Amino acid sequence: MTFCHVPATPIGVPETVKRDLIDLAVLGGRPEFTEPVLVGRPSVGDRARFLERADRALVRRRLSNGGPMVREFEHRVAGRAGVRHCVATCNATLALQLVARAAGLRDDVVMPAMTFPATPHALSWIGIRPVFCDVDPVTGNLTAGTVRAALTPRTSGIVAVHLWGRPCAVPELEELAARRGIPLLVDAAHAFGVSRRGRPVGGSGAAEVFSFHATKVVTTFEGGAVVTDDGELAARVRAMASFGMDSSGQVRGPGINAKMSEAAAAMGLTSLEAFDVTVAGNLANYRTYARELAGLPGIRLMRHDEDERGNFQYVVIAVEGGAGLDRDTLATVLAAENVVTRAYFSPGCHRLPPYDGPGTPSLPHTDRLAGQVLALPTGPDVGVHDVRRICAVIRLAVAHAAALTTRPVVAPAG
Ligand SMILES: *Cc1c(COP(=O)(O)O)cnc(C)c1O
């Protein structure tokens, strides 16, 4: 067999030592990275600032129940999201449950299957049936058209998702929800700090939910928030998050414990201070991926619209037919180089228990995308130089796609 060289590397790119098929670690070459390069390392900000804040909470002996740092965090999050109200919670899953209850969802709720399983799980856990809709084949986001196809008389609401932090078609979804007289909620877990045409994510529908999990662009270790302009809804959510108690401590209705702790808010405030720097780093990585993968057959980067200010926390490609190798083969090749990717989100939630089975809807666009998508490393611990090396491996793999798909490749660890 002959080994052809990959096309010349673009100008300004340090030449990788990997030039031939046999240089790939999956075929016995030395891995490109000695340490794993990961998707989404936490953005913890200035550790000294965090420790100082945590110490203040200890000195105050104020550890939870809406302490001053939680209030400050809520204020900052509401400001970024351009909304009047923010209720911080212990995670986004409970935030989704609270707002679903507070908005009166029941029976069936339409949502995309192309999402993290937390979206359907949160509602299913409180007795609401997720009804999955398909997504746009290019963006992976739900649309008014795909939602409309899934509506029935039992539909009590819509849960939209800003997939990978790219805002979904909110105006048309709001119009559809209004015409149907049902609430629109948005799982904005990926989309903190994002805006489109100057309109920040946060004020859409009845309410939006952010996640501040360790893997998200701003972290509170574990955490979430409900943001809304609806004061009554916010008050209901706030009471429900604290055993159904109002601000005077009177129980006014059903509730659970979904409060954010002061330690979490200390992390959140510190992580928020790093937000602009984190996003600038993510943007540089995204642009490098876009440049280095441009024109590569079958490798389609999920693009952010020009009128959009993203947080660029997720860099996702779709490995399409023209690449000559499938997503899992590429992931295996990258894993051997110590490049840890994630098949986000695969399979679609409609293929996962307890939602799979006889009644599973047919969602062709979701199924196709779920077989193609791959989230690539970015975040505070990944620099543009790393991205260039990752892209060089991808180019090499695509150039030798035929050989890679006919040879047995080693399965990735984990
Ligand atoms: C991370 C995530 C969640 C869950 O957030 P937690 O804070 O971990 O509960 C929900 N929806 C989506 C789309 C997510 O990515």
Short mmCIF file of N, CA and C in Angstrom, two decimals, residues 183-292:
data_model
loop_
_atom_site.label_atom_id
_atom_site.label_comp_id
_atom_site.label_asym_id
_atom_site.label_seq_id
_atom_site.Cartn_x
_atom_site.Cartn_y
_atom_site.Cartn_z
N PRO A 183 -47.58 27.69 27.64
CA PRO A 183 -46.29 28.33 27.93
C PRO A 183 -45.12 27.74 27.15
N LEU A 184 -44.18 28.63 26.83
CA LEU A 184 -42.90 28.23 26.25
C LEU A 184 -41.85 28.41 27.33
N LEU A 185 -41.15 27.32 27.66
CA LEU A 185 -40.00 27.40 28.57
C LEU A 185 -38.76 27.08 27.75
N VAL A 186 -37.62 27.60 28.19
CA VAL A 186 -36.41 27.35 27.42
C VAL A 186 -35.32 26.77 28.32
N ASP A 187 -34.83 25.61 27.93
CA ASP A 187 -33.64 25.05 28.56
C ASP A 187 -32.45 25.75 27.92
N ALA A 188 -31.93 26.74 28.62
CA ALA A 188 -30.80 27.54 28.12
C ALA A 188 -29.52 27.13 28.83
N ALA A 189 -29.46 25.85 29.21
CA ALA A 189 -28.32 25.34 29.98
C ALA A 189 -26.98 25.66 29.33
N HIS A 190 -26.96 25.67 27.98
CA HIS A 190 -25.69 25.91 27.26
C HIS A 190 -25.46 27.37 26.93
N ALA A 191 -26.44 28.21 27.18
CA ALA A 191 -26.46 29.51 26.47
C ALA A 191 -26.30 30.71 27.39
N PHE A 192 -25.67 30.53 28.55
CA PHE A 192 -25.47 31.70 29.40
C PHE A 192 -24.56 32.71 28.69
N GLY A 193 -24.96 33.98 28.75
CA GLY A 193 -24.12 35.05 28.20
C GLY A 193 -24.22 35.21 26.70
N VAL A 194 -25.16 34.48 26.08
CA VAL A 194 -25.31 34.51 24.62
C VAL A 194 -26.37 35.55 24.25
N SER A 195 -26.20 36.19 23.09
CA SER A 195 -27.27 37.07 22.60
C SER A 195 -27.35 36.98 21.08
N ARG A 196 -28.51 37.33 20.59
CA ARG A 196 -28.70 37.40 19.13
C ARG A 196 -29.38 38.72 18.80
N ARG A 197 -28.84 39.40 17.82
CA ARG A 197 -29.33 40.73 17.42
C ARG A 197 -29.53 41.61 18.65
N GLY A 198 -28.58 41.55 19.56
CA GLY A 198 -28.63 42.40 20.74
C GLY A 198 -29.61 41.93 21.81
N ARG A 199 -30.36 40.86 21.53
CA ARG A 199 -31.32 40.36 22.53
C ARG A 199 -30.67 39.21 23.30
N PRO A 200 -30.40 39.40 24.60
CA PRO A 200 -29.73 38.34 25.34
C PRO A 200 -30.63 37.13 25.53
N VAL A 201 -30.05 35.96 25.58
CA VAL A 201 -30.77 34.76 25.99
C VAL A 201 -31.14 34.94 27.46
N GLY A 202 -32.36 34.64 27.79
CA GLY A 202 -32.82 34.75 29.19
C GLY A 202 -34.24 35.26 29.30
N GLY A 203 -34.62 36.14 28.39
CA GLY A 203 -35.94 36.76 28.51
C GLY A 203 -37.01 36.14 27.61
N SER A 204 -36.72 34.98 27.05
CA SER A 204 -37.68 34.41 26.09
C SER A 204 -38.69 33.51 26.78
N GLY A 205 -39.84 33.40 26.16
CA GLY A 205 -40.89 32.53 26.68
C GLY A 205 -41.31 32.96 28.08
N ALA A 206 -41.89 32.02 28.84
CA ALA A 206 -42.29 32.33 30.21
C ALA A 206 -41.05 32.42 31.11
N ALA A 207 -40.06 31.61 30.83
CA ALA A 207 -38.82 31.62 31.63
C ALA A 207 -37.76 30.82 30.91
N GLU A 208 -36.52 31.08 31.23
CA GLU A 208 -35.41 30.28 30.70
C GLU A 208 -34.61 29.73 31.90
N VAL A 209 -33.90 28.65 31.65
CA VAL A 209 -33.14 27.99 32.72
C VAL A 209 -31.68 27.87 32.29
N PHE A 210 -30.78 28.34 33.16
CA PHE A 210 -29.34 28.17 32.93
C PHE A 210 -28.81 27.05 33.81
N SER A 211 -27.74 26.42 33.34
CA SER A 211 -27.00 25.49 34.20
C SER A 211 -25.63 26.08 34.50
N PHE A 212 -25.22 25.93 35.75
CA PHE A 212 -23.87 26.34 36.15
C PHE A 212 -23.08 25.12 36.63
N HIS A 213 -23.37 24.00 36.00
CA HIS A 213 -22.61 22.79 36.27
C HIS A 213 -21.14 23.01 35.92
N ALA A 214 -20.27 22.18 36.46
CA ALA A 214 -18.82 22.33 36.26
C ALA A 214 -18.43 22.41 34.79
N THR A 215 -19.20 21.77 33.91
CA THR A 215 -18.82 21.74 32.50
C THR A 215 -19.36 22.94 31.71
N LYS A 216 -20.16 23.78 32.33
CA LYS A 216 -20.76 24.90 31.59
C LYS A 216 -19.83 26.12 31.63
N VAL A 217 -20.18 27.13 30.85
CA VAL A 217 -19.25 28.25 30.65
C VAL A 217 -19.02 29.07 31.92
N VAL A 218 -20.04 29.12 32.78
CA VAL A 218 -19.88 29.67 34.13
C VAL A 218 -20.26 28.56 35.09
N THR A 219 -19.45 28.36 36.11
CA THR A 219 -19.74 27.25 37.02
C THR A 219 -19.93 27.70 38.45
N THR A 220 -20.80 26.96 39.16
CA THR A 220 -20.95 27.09 40.61
C THR A 220 -20.70 25.71 41.24
N PHE A 221 -19.80 24.91 40.70
CA PHE A 221 -19.65 23.48 40.99
C PHE A 221 -20.87 22.74 40.43
N GLU A 222 -21.98 22.85 41.15
CA GLU A 222 -23.29 22.42 40.67
C GLU A 222 -24.19 23.62 40.87
N GLY A 223 -25.07 23.90 39.91
CA GLY A 223 -25.97 25.03 40.11
C GLY A 223 -26.78 25.30 38.87
N GLY A 224 -27.78 26.14 39.05
CA GLY A 224 -28.63 26.53 37.94
C GLY A 224 -29.38 27.79 38.31
N ALA A 225 -30.24 28.24 37.41
CA ALA A 225 -31.04 29.42 37.69
C ALA A 225 -32.24 29.46 36.77
N VAL A 226 -33.33 30.01 37.30
CA VAL A 226 -34.50 30.34 36.50
C VAL A 226 -34.46 31.85 36.29
N VAL A 227 -34.55 32.28 35.05
CA VAL A 227 -34.60 33.72 34.78
C VAL A 227 -35.89 34.04 34.03
N THR A 228 -36.49 35.17 34.37
CA THR A 228 -37.77 35.55 33.78
C THR A 228 -38.05 37.02 34.05
N ASP A 229 -38.93 37.58 33.24
CA ASP A 229 -39.42 38.93 33.50
C ASP A 229 -40.74 38.89 34.27
N ASP A 230 -41.26 37.71 34.50
CA ASP A 230 -42.57 37.54 35.16
C ASP A 230 -42.35 37.46 36.67
N GLY A 231 -42.69 38.52 37.36
CA GLY A 231 -42.45 38.60 38.80
C GLY A 231 -43.22 37.56 39.60
N GLU A 232 -44.45 37.29 39.17
CA GLU A 232 -45.26 36.30 39.91
C GLU A 232 -44.68 34.90 39.74
N LEU A 233 -44.29 34.60 38.51
CA LEU A 233 -43.69 33.28 38.26
C LEU A 233 -42.40 33.13 39.08
N ALA A 234 -41.58 34.18 39.09
CA ALA A 234 -40.33 34.14 39.85
C ALA A 234 -40.61 33.92 41.34
N ALA A 235 -41.64 34.57 41.86
CA ALA A 235 -41.96 34.42 43.29
C ALA A 235 -42.42 32.99 43.58
N ARG A 236 -43.21 32.43 42.68
CA ARG A 236 -43.65 31.03 42.86
C ARG A 236 -42.46 30.09 42.83
N VAL A 237 -41.56 30.30 41.87
CA VAL A 237 -40.38 29.45 41.77
C VAL A 237 -39.52 29.59 43.03
N ARG A 238 -39.35 30.81 43.49
CA ARG A 238 -38.50 31.04 44.66
C ARG A 238 -39.08 30.34 45.89
N ALA A 239 -40.39 30.44 46.05
CA ALA A 239 -41.03 29.76 47.20
C ALA A 239 -40.89 28.24 47.06
N MET A 240 -41.18 27.72 45.87
CA MET A 240 -41.10 26.27 45.66
C MET A 240 -39.69 25.74 45.91
N ALA A 241 -38.68 26.56 45.61
CA ALA A 241 -37.29 26.12 45.78
C ALA A 241 -36.90 26.07 47.24
N SER A 242 -37.76 26.61 48.11
CA SER A 242 -37.46 26.65 49.53
C SER A 242 -38.65 26.12 50.32
N PHE A 243 -39.03 24.89 50.05
CA PHE A 243 -40.08 24.17 50.78
C PHE A 243 -41.45 24.83 50.68
N GLY A 244 -41.67 25.63 49.63
CA GLY A 244 -42.96 26.29 49.47
C GLY A 244 -43.16 27.49 50.38
N MET A 245 -42.07 27.95 51.00
CA MET A 245 -42.20 29.08 51.95
C MET A 245 -42.05 30.42 51.24
N ASP A 246 -42.84 31.40 51.65
CA ASP A 246 -42.64 32.76 51.14
C ASP A 246 -41.53 33.43 51.96
N SER A 247 -41.30 34.72 51.68
CA SER A 247 -40.15 35.40 52.31
C SER A 247 -40.31 35.52 53.82
N SER A 248 -41.56 35.41 54.32
CA SER A 248 -41.75 35.49 55.78
C SER A 248 -41.64 34.11 56.44
N GLY A 249 -41.41 33.06 55.62
CA GLY A 249 -41.26 31.73 56.19
C GLY A 249 -42.58 30.96 56.30
N GLN A 250 -43.67 31.54 55.79
CA GLN A 250 -44.97 30.86 55.76
C GLN A 250 -45.02 29.89 54.59
N VAL A 251 -45.49 28.67 54.85
CA VAL A 251 -45.66 27.73 53.74
C VAL A 251 -46.92 28.13 52.97
N ARG A 252 -46.74 28.37 51.67
CA ARG A 252 -47.85 28.83 50.81
C ARG A 252 -48.27 27.78 49.80
N GLY A 253 -47.53 26.70 49.73
CA GLY A 253 -47.86 25.69 48.72
C GLY A 253 -46.81 24.62 48.69
N PRO A 254 -46.89 23.78 47.65
CA PRO A 254 -45.92 22.68 47.56
C PRO A 254 -44.51 23.21 47.35
N GLY A 255 -43.55 22.44 47.78
CA GLY A 255 -42.17 22.89 47.60
C GLY A 255 -41.18 21.76 47.77
N ILE A 256 -39.96 22.09 47.48
CA ILE A 256 -38.85 21.16 47.60
C ILE A 256 -37.65 22.00 48.01
N ASN A 257 -36.50 21.37 48.20
CA ASN A 257 -35.29 22.14 48.50
C ASN A 257 -34.43 22.18 47.24
N ALA A 258 -34.37 23.33 46.61
CA ALA A 258 -33.55 23.48 45.40
C ALA A 258 -32.64 24.71 45.53
N LYS A 259 -32.34 25.10 46.75
CA LYS A 259 -31.59 26.34 46.98
C LYS A 259 -30.12 26.21 46.58
N MET A 260 -29.56 27.34 46.17
CA MET A 260 -28.12 27.40 45.93
C MET A 260 -27.43 27.77 47.25
N SER A 261 -26.27 27.18 47.48
CA SER A 261 -25.51 27.48 48.71
C SER A 261 -24.59 28.68 48.49
N GLU A 262 -24.12 29.24 49.58
CA GLU A 262 -23.18 30.37 49.48
C GLU A 262 -21.85 29.92 48.86
N ALA A 263 -21.43 28.70 49.16
CA ALA A 263 -20.17 28.21 48.57
C ALA A 263 -20.29 28.16 47.05
N ALA A 264 -21.47 27.71 46.57
CA ALA A 264 -21.69 27.66 45.13
C ALA A 264 -21.68 29.07 44.54
N ALA A 265 -22.34 30.00 45.24
CA ALA A 265 -22.39 31.37 44.72
C ALA A 265 -20.99 32.00 44.73
N ALA A 266 -20.17 31.65 45.74
CA ALA A 266 -18.80 32.16 45.78
C ALA A 266 -18.05 31.72 44.52
N MET A 267 -18.25 30.48 44.13
CA MET A 267 -17.64 29.98 42.89
C MET A 267 -18.24 30.69 41.68
N GLY A 268 -19.56 30.86 41.70
CA GLY A 268 -20.24 31.49 40.57
C GLY A 268 -19.76 32.91 40.34
N LEU A 269 -19.64 33.69 41.40
CA LEU A 269 -19.18 35.08 41.25
C LEU A 269 -17.76 35.11 40.70
N THR A 270 -16.94 34.18 41.16
CA THR A 270 -15.55 34.13 40.70
C THR A 270 -15.48 33.68 39.24
N SER A 271 -16.26 32.67 38.91
CA SER A 271 -16.31 32.18 37.53
C SER A 271 -16.86 33.26 36.59
N LEU A 272 -17.86 33.99 37.07
CA LEU A 272 -18.44 35.09 36.26
C LEU A 272 -17.40 36.15 35.94
N GLU A 273 -16.53 36.43 36.91
CA GLU A 273 -15.48 37.43 36.65
C GLU A 273 -14.56 36.99 35.52
N ALA A 274 -14.45 35.69 35.33
CA ALA A 274 -13.58 35.16 34.27
C ALA A 274 -14.32 34.99 32.95
N PHE A 275 -15.64 35.30 32.96
CA PHE A 275 -16.47 34.96 31.79
C PHE A 275 -15.93 35.55 30.49
N ASP A 276 -15.63 36.84 30.48
CA ASP A 276 -15.21 37.48 29.22
C ASP A 276 -13.91 36.88 28.70
N VAL A 277 -13.00 36.60 29.61
CA VAL A 277 -11.72 35.99 29.21
C VAL A 277 -11.95 34.57 28.68
N THR A 278 -12.81 33.84 29.37
CA THR A 278 -13.14 32.47 28.94
C THR A 278 -13.73 32.48 27.53
N VAL A 279 -14.68 33.38 27.31
CA VAL A 279 -15.34 33.45 26.00
C VAL A 279 -14.34 33.88 24.92
N ALA A 280 -13.46 34.81 25.25
CA ALA A 280 -12.46 35.24 24.26
C ALA A 280 -11.57 34.06 23.85
N GLY A 281 -11.18 33.24 24.82
CA GLY A 281 -10.38 32.05 24.53
C GLY A 281 -11.16 31.05 23.70
N ASN A 282 -12.43 30.84 24.08
CA ASN A 282 -13.28 29.92 23.32
C ASN A 282 -13.46 30.40 21.88
N LEU A 283 -13.63 31.72 21.73
CA LEU A 283 -13.85 32.28 20.40
C LEU A 283 -12.60 32.08 19.53
N ALA A 284 -11.44 32.31 20.12
CA ALA A 284 -10.19 32.11 19.36
C ALA A 284 -10.09 30.64 18.94
N ASN A 285 -10.45 29.73 19.82
CA ASN A 285 -10.43 28.30 19.47
C ASN A 285 -11.43 28.00 18.35
N TYR A 286 -12.64 28.54 18.50
CA TYR A 286 -13.69 28.31 17.48
C TYR A 286 -13.22 28.79 16.11
N ARG A 287 -12.65 30.00 16.09
CA ARG A 287 -12.19 30.56 14.80
C ARG A 287 -11.06 29.72 14.21
N THR A 288 -10.21 29.20 15.08
CA THR A 288 -9.11 28.36 14.60
C THR A 288 -9.66 27.06 14.01
N TYR A 289 -10.61 26.46 14.71
CA TYR A 289 -11.25 25.26 14.14
C TYR A 289 -11.88 25.59 12.78
N ALA A 290 -12.58 26.73 12.72
CA ALA A 290 -13.28 27.09 11.48
C ALA A 290 -12.27 27.23 10.34
N ARG A 291 -11.15 27.87 10.61
CA ARG A 291 -10.14 28.10 9.58
C ARG A 291 -9.46 26.80 9.17
N GLU A 292 -9.08 26.02 10.17
CA GLU A 292 -8.28 24.82 9.90
C GLU A 292 -9.09 23.68 9.29
#
